[in-house]
Amino acid sequence: MNKILLSTEQIYRGNLLLVNKDFPVKTSGEGGFVPVDSRFPEILIKSQAAKAFRWILEEIGGSNEIIPVSGYRPSAEQEKIYESSMEEYGELFTRKFVAKPYHSEHQTGLAIDLGEKKEHIDFICPDFPYRGICQQFRRRAAHYGFIQRYSEEKEAITGIAHEPWHFRYVGYPHSQIISKKGLAFEEYIAFLKRFSAHKKYVFQRKGQLPIHVFYVPADASGITAVSLPEQGVHEISGNNSDGFIVTHWPDGTIDFRR
């Protein structure tokens, strides 16, 4: 086994950060942003999320019909959007659709709002219907690491109203697990705490070795030791709260899409 040491700061880094009204952004995305599409150089997201987004559009042939509306937002921009929404639409609307500064997934660089191409696109609530090319994107999203973050049936859990246009990159296989189990991201982060290095969650893959996922609570000392198998490769993400999520590919190949 290989032992690695993780610092408290690493709790706030990675693809599986839970950001909501209870858990604010601590790192503002840490950089590493790229344009989600060369036609929209001002809309930035994390590089792996951008690759996954382009892979989906390429597969479904949606480049000319799906428009990226909003990606990474620094805190000042999120604050401006929040205040403008309060002035224009009022508190009730804003609380349903706009997160407070430091409580928005957009500040991680892992979230993107999408709209169906049309003459006018609403910045706060872009139209992304459950039909046509938009639905094709939605159906393929989990195969490439994305989830539709805010569904109507999970509103009481997420604290955000139904947003058909808002997608969050969590990476594969997490997107598939979340989708197949019908979980909100909050529920998934809680679900993973059932598993440990001694009792891993096993994600089965046809014709390939399974992927193992488990949770490691952060040590109160500020340094957490994690033992990992010598064979294969792994990814480690903080959960933005109290620990780390380890994803292990025994065959040594990380899948970014499936």
PDB file of C-alpha atoms in Angstrom:
ATOM      1  CA  MET A   1       0.000   0.000   0.000  1.00  0.00           C
ATOM      2  CA  ASN A   2       1.068   3.572  -0.654  1.00  0.00           C
ATOM      3  CA  LYS A   3       0.409   6.153   2.029  1.00  0.00           C
ATOM      4  CA  ILE A   4      -0.307   9.772   1.121  1.00  0.00           C
ATOM      5  CA  LEU A   5      -0.907  12.726   3.420  1.00  0.00           C
ATOM      6  CA  LEU A   6      -3.723  15.204   2.839  1.00  0.00           C
ATOM      7  CA  SER A   7      -3.940  18.646   4.412  1.00  0.00           C
ATOM      8  CA  THR A   8      -7.067  20.384   5.645  1.00  0.00           C
ATOM      9  CA  GLU A   9      -6.844  22.774   2.679  1.00  0.00           C
ATOM     10  CA  GLN A  10      -7.364  19.847   0.315  1.00  0.00           C
ATOM     11  CA  ILE A  11     -10.873  19.347   1.697  1.00  0.00           C
ATOM     12  CA  TYR A  12     -11.781  22.363  -0.435  1.00  0.00           C
ATOM     13  CA  ARG A  13     -10.301  21.140  -3.734  1.00  0.00           C
ATOM     14  CA  GLY A  14     -11.580  18.736  -6.361  1.00  0.00           C
ATOM     15  CA  ASN A  15     -14.563  17.843  -8.538  1.00  0.00           C
ATOM     16  CA  LEU A  16     -16.821  16.671  -5.699  1.00  0.00           C
ATOM     17  CA  LEU A  17     -17.126  19.865  -3.677  1.00  0.00           C
ATOM     18  CA  LEU A  18     -20.617  20.286  -2.245  1.00  0.00           C
ATOM     19  CA  VAL A  19     -21.477  23.975  -2.457  1.00  0.00           C
ATOM     20  CA  ASN A  20     -24.842  25.179  -1.170  1.00  0.00           C
ATOM     21  CA  LYS A  21     -26.393  27.435   1.461  1.00  0.00           C
ATOM     22  CA  ASP A  22     -24.666  25.474   4.234  1.00  0.00           C
ATOM     23  CA  PHE A  23     -21.247  24.965   2.645  1.00  0.00           C
ATOM     24  CA  PRO A  24     -19.673  28.040   1.039  1.00  0.00           C
ATOM     25  CA  VAL A  25     -16.884  28.142  -1.520  1.00  0.00           C
ATOM     26  CA  LYS A  26     -13.474  28.403   0.124  1.00  0.00           C
ATOM     27  CA  THR A  27     -11.087  28.422  -2.842  1.00  0.00           C
ATOM     28  CA  SER A  28     -12.852  30.329  -5.683  1.00  0.00           C
ATOM     29  CA  GLY A  29     -12.022  27.588  -8.166  1.00  0.00           C
ATOM     30  CA  GLU A  30      -8.231  27.761  -7.787  1.00  0.00           C
ATOM     31  CA  GLY A  31      -7.731  28.721 -11.432  1.00  0.00           C
ATOM     32  CA  GLY A  32      -7.259  26.256 -14.282  1.00  0.00           C
ATOM     33  CA  PHE A  33     -10.177  27.738 -16.215  1.00  0.00           C
ATOM     34  CA  VAL A  34     -10.504  27.578 -19.991  1.00  0.00           C
ATOM     35  CA  PRO A  35     -13.179  28.771 -22.435  1.00  0.00           C
ATOM     36  CA  VAL A  36     -15.967  26.229 -22.596  1.00  0.00           C
ATOM     37  CA  ASP A  37     -16.155  26.856 -26.347  1.00  0.00           C
ATOM     38  CA  SER A  38     -13.893  28.854 -28.669  1.00  0.00           C
ATOM     39  CA  ARG A  39     -16.941  30.799 -29.861  1.00  0.00           C
ATOM     40  CA  PHE A  40     -17.608  31.980 -26.301  1.00  0.00           C
ATOM     41  CA  PRO A  41     -14.153  32.902 -24.920  1.00  0.00           C
ATOM     42  CA  GLU A  42     -15.649  34.844 -22.026  1.00  0.00           C
ATOM     43  CA  ILE A  43     -17.400  31.782 -20.539  1.00  0.00           C
ATOM     44  CA  LEU A  44     -14.875  29.795 -18.522  1.00  0.00           C
ATOM     45  CA  ILE A  45     -15.005  26.482 -16.656  1.00  0.00           C
ATOM     46  CA  LYS A  46     -12.489  23.920 -15.417  1.00  0.00           C
ATOM     47  CA  SER A  47     -10.519  22.329 -18.251  1.00  0.00           C
ATOM     48  CA  GLN A  48     -11.779  18.754 -17.775  1.00  0.00           C
ATOM     49  CA  ALA A  49     -15.376  19.971 -17.581  1.00  0.00           C
ATOM     50  CA  ALA A  50     -14.848  21.932 -20.797  1.00  0.00           C
ATOM     51  CA  LYS A  51     -13.511  18.822 -22.553  1.00  0.00           C
ATOM     52  CA  ALA A  52     -16.463  16.767 -21.371  1.00  0.00           C
ATOM     53  CA  PHE A  53     -18.905  19.446 -22.517  1.00  0.00           C
ATOM     54  CA  ARG A  54     -17.365  19.528 -25.987  1.00  0.00           C
ATOM     55  CA  TRP A  55     -17.408  15.713 -26.186  1.00  0.00           C
ATOM     56  CA  ILE A  56     -21.156  15.698 -25.519  1.00  0.00           C
ATOM     57  CA  LEU A  57     -21.863  18.363 -28.138  1.00  0.00           C
ATOM     58  CA  GLU A  58     -19.729  16.483 -30.650  1.00  0.00           C
ATOM     59  CA  GLU A  59     -21.574  13.223 -30.012  1.00  0.00           C
ATOM     60  CA  ILE A  60     -25.060  14.695 -30.317  1.00  0.00           C
ATOM     61  CA  GLY A  61     -24.224  17.286 -32.987  1.00  0.00           C
ATOM     62  CA  GLY A  62     -25.443  20.124 -30.807  1.00  0.00           C
ATOM     63  CA  SER A  63     -22.793  22.808 -31.279  1.00  0.00           C
ATOM     64  CA  ASN A  64     -25.080  25.102 -33.265  1.00  0.00           C
ATOM     65  CA  GLU A  65     -28.171  24.577 -31.123  1.00  0.00           C
ATOM     66  CA  ILE A  66     -26.934  24.654 -27.502  1.00  0.00           C
ATOM     67  CA  ILE A  67     -25.466  27.871 -26.113  1.00  0.00           C
ATOM     68  CA  PRO A  68     -23.327  28.169 -22.959  1.00  0.00           C
ATOM     69  CA  VAL A  69     -24.847  31.021 -20.959  1.00  0.00           C
ATOM     70  CA  SER A  70     -22.810  31.183 -17.757  1.00  0.00           C
ATOM     71  CA  GLY A  71     -19.788  29.377 -16.346  1.00  0.00           C
ATOM     72  CA  TYR A  72     -17.226  30.417 -13.741  1.00  0.00           C
ATOM     73  CA  ARG A  73     -18.086  33.521 -11.746  1.00  0.00           C
ATOM     74  CA  PRO A  74     -15.732  35.330  -9.373  1.00  0.00           C
ATOM     75  CA  SER A  75     -17.289  36.453  -6.096  1.00  0.00           C
ATOM     76  CA  ALA A  76     -17.726  40.050  -7.285  1.00  0.00           C
ATOM     77  CA  GLU A  77     -19.741  38.911 -10.304  1.00  0.00           C
ATOM     78  CA  GLN A  78     -21.911  36.584  -8.212  1.00  0.00           C
ATOM     79  CA  GLU A  79     -22.594  39.415  -5.778  1.00  0.00           C
ATOM     80  CA  LYS A  80     -23.557  41.740  -8.632  1.00  0.00           C
ATOM     81  CA  ILE A  81     -25.922  39.131 -10.112  1.00  0.00           C
ATOM     82  CA  TYR A  82     -27.506  38.505  -6.722  1.00  0.00           C
ATOM     83  CA  GLU A  83     -28.047  42.205  -6.005  1.00  0.00           C
ATOM     84  CA  SER A  84     -29.381  42.896  -9.511  1.00  0.00           C
ATOM     85  CA  SER A  85     -31.839  40.016  -9.216  1.00  0.00           C
ATOM     86  CA  MET A  86     -33.041  41.287  -5.840  1.00  0.00           C
ATOM     87  CA  GLU A  87     -33.682  44.724  -7.334  1.00  0.00           C
ATOM     88  CA  GLU A  88     -35.317  43.514 -10.541  1.00  0.00           C
ATOM     89  CA  TYR A  89     -37.195  40.377  -9.458  1.00  0.00           C
ATOM     90  CA  GLY A  90     -37.457  40.593  -5.682  1.00  0.00           C
ATOM     91  CA  GLU A  91     -36.453  38.391  -2.779  1.00  0.00           C
ATOM     92  CA  LEU A  92     -38.726  35.391  -3.448  1.00  0.00           C
ATOM     93  CA  PHE A  93     -37.495  34.859  -7.013  1.00  0.00           C
ATOM     94  CA  THR A  94     -33.867  35.508  -6.112  1.00  0.00           C
ATOM     95  CA  ARG A  95     -33.849  33.059  -3.206  1.00  0.00           C
ATOM     96  CA  LYS A  96     -35.242  30.380  -5.522  1.00  0.00           C
ATOM     97  CA  PHE A  97     -32.884  30.846  -8.464  1.00  0.00           C
ATOM     98  CA  VAL A  98     -29.782  32.806  -7.427  1.00  0.00           C
ATOM     99  CA  ALA A  99     -27.317  31.642  -4.783  1.00  0.00           C
ATOM    100  CA  LYS A 100     -25.738  34.142  -2.443  1.00  0.00           C
ATOM    101  CA  PRO A 101     -22.100  35.069  -3.052  1.00  0.00           C
ATOM    102  CA  TYR A 102     -19.734  32.276  -1.927  1.00  0.00           C
ATOM    103  CA  HIS A 103     -22.642  29.809  -1.973  1.00  0.00           C
ATOM    104  CA  SER A 104     -22.831  29.404  -5.758  1.00  0.00           C
ATOM    105  CA  GLU A 105     -21.456  26.413  -7.655  1.00  0.00           C
ATOM    106  CA  HIS A 106     -20.478  28.815 -10.409  1.00  0.00           C
ATOM    107  CA  GLN A 107     -17.641  30.036  -8.205  1.00  0.00           C
ATOM    108  CA  THR A 108     -16.007  26.585  -8.397  1.00  0.00           C
ATOM    109  CA  GLY A 109     -15.719  26.598 -12.182  1.00  0.00           C
ATOM    110  CA  LEU A 110     -17.528  23.248 -12.246  1.00  0.00           C
ATOM    111  CA  ALA A 111     -21.023  24.478 -13.164  1.00  0.00           C
ATOM    112  CA  ILE A 112     -22.473  25.676 -16.427  1.00  0.00           C
ATOM    113  CA  ASP A 113     -25.843  27.103 -17.439  1.00  0.00           C
ATOM    114  CA  LEU A 114     -27.044  26.200 -20.929  1.00  0.00           C
ATOM    115  CA  GLY A 115     -29.684  27.591 -23.223  1.00  0.00           C
ATOM    116  CA  GLU A 116     -31.410  26.563 -26.409  1.00  0.00           C
ATOM    117  CA  LYS A 117     -30.204  28.818 -29.207  1.00  0.00           C
ATOM    118  CA  LYS A 118     -32.698  31.579 -29.886  1.00  0.00           C
ATOM    119  CA  GLU A 119     -32.764  35.324 -30.435  1.00  0.00           C
ATOM    120  CA  HIS A 120     -33.257  36.179 -26.754  1.00  0.00           C
ATOM    121  CA  ILE A 121     -31.778  34.088 -23.942  1.00  0.00           C
ATOM    122  CA  ASP A 122     -32.627  34.867 -20.321  1.00  0.00           C
ATOM    123  CA  PHE A 123     -29.367  35.017 -18.336  1.00  0.00           C
ATOM    124  CA  ILE A 124     -30.918  33.899 -15.024  1.00  0.00           C
ATOM    125  CA  CYS A 125     -33.391  31.319 -16.343  1.00  0.00           C
ATOM    126  CA  PRO A 126     -32.391  30.274 -19.881  1.00  0.00           C
ATOM    127  CA  ASP A 127     -34.753  27.973 -21.737  1.00  0.00           C
ATOM    128  CA  PHE A 128     -33.400  24.403 -21.920  1.00  0.00           C
ATOM    129  CA  PRO A 129     -36.447  22.234 -22.639  1.00  0.00           C
ATOM    130  CA  TYR A 130     -36.994  18.521 -22.130  1.00  0.00           C
ATOM    131  CA  ARG A 131     -37.134  17.830 -25.848  1.00  0.00           C
ATOM    132  CA  GLY A 132     -35.005  17.839 -28.959  1.00  0.00           C
ATOM    133  CA  ILE A 133     -31.291  18.489 -28.802  1.00  0.00           C
ATOM    134  CA  CYS A 134     -31.495  19.783 -25.223  1.00  0.00           C
ATOM    135  CA  GLN A 135     -32.953  16.502 -24.034  1.00  0.00           C
ATOM    136  CA  GLN A 136     -30.298  14.621 -25.982  1.00  0.00           C
ATOM    137  CA  PHE A 137     -27.647  16.561 -24.056  1.00  0.00           C
ATOM    138  CA  ARG A 138     -29.414  15.794 -20.786  1.00  0.00           C
ATOM    139  CA  ARG A 139     -29.532  12.068 -21.559  1.00  0.00           C
ATOM    140  CA  ARG A 140     -25.816  11.890 -22.383  1.00  0.00           C
ATOM    141  CA  ALA A 141     -24.572  14.217 -19.633  1.00  0.00           C
ATOM    142  CA  ALA A 142     -24.016  11.545 -16.969  1.00  0.00           C
ATOM    143  CA  HIS A 143     -21.898   9.490 -19.369  1.00  0.00           C
ATOM    144  CA  TYR A 144     -19.406  12.352 -19.472  1.00  0.00           C
ATOM    145  CA  GLY A 145     -19.336  13.441 -15.839  1.00  0.00           C
ATOM    146  CA  PHE A 146     -22.197  15.968 -15.682  1.00  0.00           C
ATOM    147  CA  ILE A 147     -25.393  15.936 -13.638  1.00  0.00           C
ATOM    148  CA  GLN A 148     -28.459  18.137 -13.862  1.00  0.00           C
ATOM    149  CA  ARG A 149     -27.998  19.652 -10.445  1.00  0.00           C
ATOM    150  CA  TYR A 150     -31.414  21.023  -9.426  1.00  0.00           C
ATOM    151  CA  SER A 151     -34.526  18.929 -10.035  1.00  0.00           C
ATOM    152  CA  GLU A 152     -38.068  19.737  -8.961  1.00  0.00           C
ATOM    153  CA  GLU A 153     -38.408  16.693  -6.700  1.00  0.00           C
ATOM    154  CA  LYS A 154     -35.205  17.535  -4.790  1.00  0.00           C
ATOM    155  CA  GLU A 155     -35.943  21.214  -4.168  1.00  0.00           C
ATOM    156  CA  ALA A 156     -36.428  20.705  -0.414  1.00  0.00           C
ATOM    157  CA  ILE A 157     -32.965  19.135  -0.230  1.00  0.00           C
ATOM    158  CA  THR A 158     -31.003  21.465  -2.509  1.00  0.00           C
ATOM    159  CA  GLY A 159     -32.714  24.676  -1.436  1.00  0.00           C
ATOM    160  CA  ILE A 160     -32.809  25.782  -5.085  1.00  0.00           C
ATOM    161  CA  ALA A 161     -35.802  25.674  -7.420  1.00  0.00           C
ATOM    162  CA  HIS A 162     -35.949  23.425 -10.471  1.00  0.00           C
ATOM    163  CA  GLU A 163     -33.297  24.547 -12.979  1.00  0.00           C
ATOM    164  CA  PRO A 164     -33.383  22.504 -16.203  1.00  0.00           C
ATOM    165  CA  TRP A 165     -30.481  24.585 -17.557  1.00  0.00           C
ATOM    166  CA  HIS A 166     -27.929  24.131 -14.742  1.00  0.00           C
ATOM    167  CA  PHE A 167     -25.385  21.325 -15.049  1.00  0.00           C
ATOM    168  CA  ARG A 168     -22.604  20.445 -12.631  1.00  0.00           C
ATOM    169  CA  TYR A 169     -19.430  18.543 -13.453  1.00  0.00           C
ATOM    170  CA  VAL A 170     -18.672  15.882 -10.822  1.00  0.00           C
ATOM    171  CA  GLY A 171     -16.707  13.474 -13.008  1.00  0.00           C
ATOM    172  CA  TYR A 172     -17.204   9.859 -13.989  1.00  0.00           C
ATOM    173  CA  PRO A 173     -18.332   7.462 -12.474  1.00  0.00           C
ATOM    174  CA  HIS A 174     -19.942   9.756  -9.886  1.00  0.00           C
ATOM    175  CA  SER A 175     -22.308  11.264 -12.455  1.00  0.00           C
ATOM    176  CA  GLN A 176     -23.527   7.794 -13.400  1.00  0.00           C
ATOM    177  CA  ILE A 177     -24.012   6.700  -9.799  1.00  0.00           C
ATOM    178  CA  ILE A 178     -25.958   9.865  -8.968  1.00  0.00           C
ATOM    179  CA  SER A 179     -28.099   9.519 -12.089  1.00  0.00           C
ATOM    180  CA  LYS A 180     -28.861   5.816 -11.675  1.00  0.00           C
ATOM    181  CA  LYS A 181     -29.747   6.180  -8.001  1.00  0.00           C
ATOM    182  CA  GLY A 182     -31.794   9.348  -8.543  1.00  0.00           C
ATOM    183  CA  LEU A 183     -29.923  11.305  -5.883  1.00  0.00           C
ATOM    184  CA  ALA A 184     -29.422  14.986  -5.282  1.00  0.00           C
ATOM    185  CA  PHE A 185     -25.737  15.833  -4.963  1.00  0.00           C
ATOM    186  CA  GLU A 186     -26.299  16.482  -1.253  1.00  0.00           C
ATOM    187  CA  GLU A 187     -27.671  12.953  -0.901  1.00  0.00           C
ATOM    188  CA  TYR A 188     -24.751  11.472  -2.810  1.00  0.00           C
ATOM    189  CA  ILE A 189     -22.137  13.105  -0.580  1.00  0.00           C
ATOM    190  CA  ALA A 190     -23.997  11.722   2.462  1.00  0.00           C
ATOM    191  CA  PHE A 191     -24.359   8.307   0.784  1.00  0.00           C
ATOM    192  CA  LEU A 192     -20.603   7.988   0.245  1.00  0.00           C
ATOM    193  CA  LYS A 193     -19.977   8.297   3.974  1.00  0.00           C
ATOM    194  CA  ARG A 194     -21.273   4.731   4.314  1.00  0.00           C
ATOM    195  CA  PHE A 195     -18.115   3.512   2.590  1.00  0.00           C
ATOM    196  CA  SER A 196     -14.512   3.355   3.744  1.00  0.00           C
ATOM    197  CA  ALA A 197     -11.149   1.954   2.660  1.00  0.00           C
ATOM    198  CA  HIS A 198     -12.266  -1.330   4.242  1.00  0.00           C
ATOM    199  CA  LYS A 199     -15.747  -1.297   2.707  1.00  0.00           C
ATOM    200  CA  LYS A 200     -15.632   0.382  -0.697  1.00  0.00           C
ATOM    201  CA  TYR A 201     -18.509   1.235  -3.015  1.00  0.00           C
ATOM    202  CA  VAL A 202     -18.067  -0.895  -6.132  1.00  0.00           C
ATOM    203  CA  PHE A 203     -19.103   0.553  -9.489  1.00  0.00           C
ATOM    204  CA  GLN A 204     -19.382  -2.285 -11.978  1.00  0.00           C
ATOM    205  CA  ARG A 205     -18.313  -1.834 -15.600  1.00  0.00           C
ATOM    206  CA  LYS A 206     -19.105  -4.241 -18.411  1.00  0.00           C
ATOM    207  CA  GLY A 207     -15.956  -5.925 -19.660  1.00  0.00           C
ATOM    208  CA  GLN A 208     -13.674  -3.935 -17.340  1.00  0.00           C
ATOM    209  CA  LEU A 209     -12.509  -4.013 -13.758  1.00  0.00           C
ATOM    210  CA  PRO A 210     -14.877  -2.209 -11.354  1.00  0.00           C
ATOM    211  CA  ILE A 211     -14.143   1.257 -10.003  1.00  0.00           C
ATOM    212  CA  HIS A 212     -13.919   1.639  -6.222  1.00  0.00           C
ATOM    213  CA  VAL A 213     -15.124   4.715  -4.334  1.00  0.00           C
ATOM    214  CA  PHE A 214     -14.829   5.472  -0.630  1.00  0.00           C
ATOM    215  CA  TYR A 215     -14.847   8.270   1.922  1.00  0.00           C
ATOM    216  CA  VAL A 216     -12.057   9.267   4.302  1.00  0.00           C
ATOM    217  CA  PRO A 217     -12.947  11.621   7.194  1.00  0.00           C
ATOM    218  CA  ALA A 218     -10.483  14.444   7.772  1.00  0.00           C
ATOM    219  CA  ASP A 219      -8.279  13.992  10.825  1.00  0.00           C
ATOM    220  CA  ALA A 220      -8.614  16.613  13.553  1.00  0.00           C
ATOM    221  CA  SER A 221      -4.837  17.082  13.526  1.00  0.00           C
ATOM    222  CA  GLY A 222      -5.032  18.783  10.134  1.00  0.00           C
ATOM    223  CA  ILE A 223      -3.168  15.977   8.340  1.00  0.00           C
ATOM    224  CA  THR A 224      -5.051  12.915   7.086  1.00  0.00           C
ATOM    225  CA  ALA A 225      -3.202   9.751   6.091  1.00  0.00           C
ATOM    226  CA  VAL A 226      -4.744   7.687   3.298  1.00  0.00           C
ATOM    227  CA  SER A 227      -3.516   4.240   2.270  1.00  0.00           C
ATOM    228  CA  LEU A 228      -3.952   3.418  -1.414  1.00  0.00           C
ATOM    229  CA  PRO A 229      -3.308   0.243  -3.414  1.00  0.00           C
ATOM    230  CA  GLU A 230      -0.043   0.240  -5.329  1.00  0.00           C
ATOM    231  CA  GLN A 231      -1.780  -1.001  -8.468  1.00  0.00           C
ATOM    232  CA  GLY A 232      -4.021   1.248 -10.522  1.00  0.00           C
ATOM    233  CA  VAL A 233      -4.588   4.986 -10.357  1.00  0.00           C
ATOM    234  CA  HIS A 234      -6.735   7.166  -8.147  1.00  0.00           C
ATOM    235  CA  GLU A 235      -8.339  10.586  -7.858  1.00  0.00           C
ATOM    236  CA  ILE A 236      -8.960  12.323  -4.558  1.00  0.00           C
ATOM    237  CA  SER A 237     -11.433  15.152  -4.054  1.00  0.00           C
ATOM    238  CA  GLY A 238     -12.407  17.022  -0.957  1.00  0.00           C
ATOM    239  CA  ASN A 239     -16.125  17.272  -0.199  1.00  0.00           C
ATOM    240  CA  ASN A 240     -15.946  20.922   0.966  1.00  0.00           C
ATOM    241  CA  SER A 241     -16.999  19.891   4.442  1.00  0.00           C
ATOM    242  CA  ASP A 242     -15.281  17.241   6.488  1.00  0.00           C
ATOM    243  CA  GLY A 243     -13.313  14.798   4.407  1.00  0.00           C
ATOM    244  CA  PHE A 244     -12.173  13.272   1.143  1.00  0.00           C
ATOM    245  CA  ILE A 245     -13.597  11.017  -1.557  1.00  0.00           C
ATOM    246  CA  VAL A 246     -11.221   8.540  -3.168  1.00  0.00           C
ATOM    247  CA  THR A 247     -11.929   7.067  -6.607  1.00  0.00           C
ATOM    248  CA  HIS A 248      -9.713   4.128  -7.578  1.00  0.00           C
ATOM    249  CA  TRP A 249      -9.329   2.552 -11.029  1.00  0.00           C
ATOM    250  CA  PRO A 250      -7.610  -0.833 -10.499  1.00  0.00           C
ATOM    251  CA  ASP A 251      -6.800  -1.210 -14.210  1.00  0.00           C
ATOM    252  CA  GLY A 252      -4.759   1.995 -14.226  1.00  0.00           C
ATOM    253  CA  THR A 253      -6.946   3.905 -16.688  1.00  0.00           C
ATOM    254  CA  ILE A 254      -9.063   6.864 -15.610  1.00  0.00           C
ATOM    255  CA  ASP A 255     -12.326   7.182 -17.527  1.00  0.00           C
ATOM    256  CA  PHE A 256     -13.509  10.702 -18.199  1.00  0.00           C
ATOM    257  CA  ARG A 257     -16.415   9.481 -20.291  1.00  0.00           C
ATOM    258  CA  ARG A 258     -18.296   6.261 -20.768  1.00  0.00           C
TER     259      ARG A 258
END
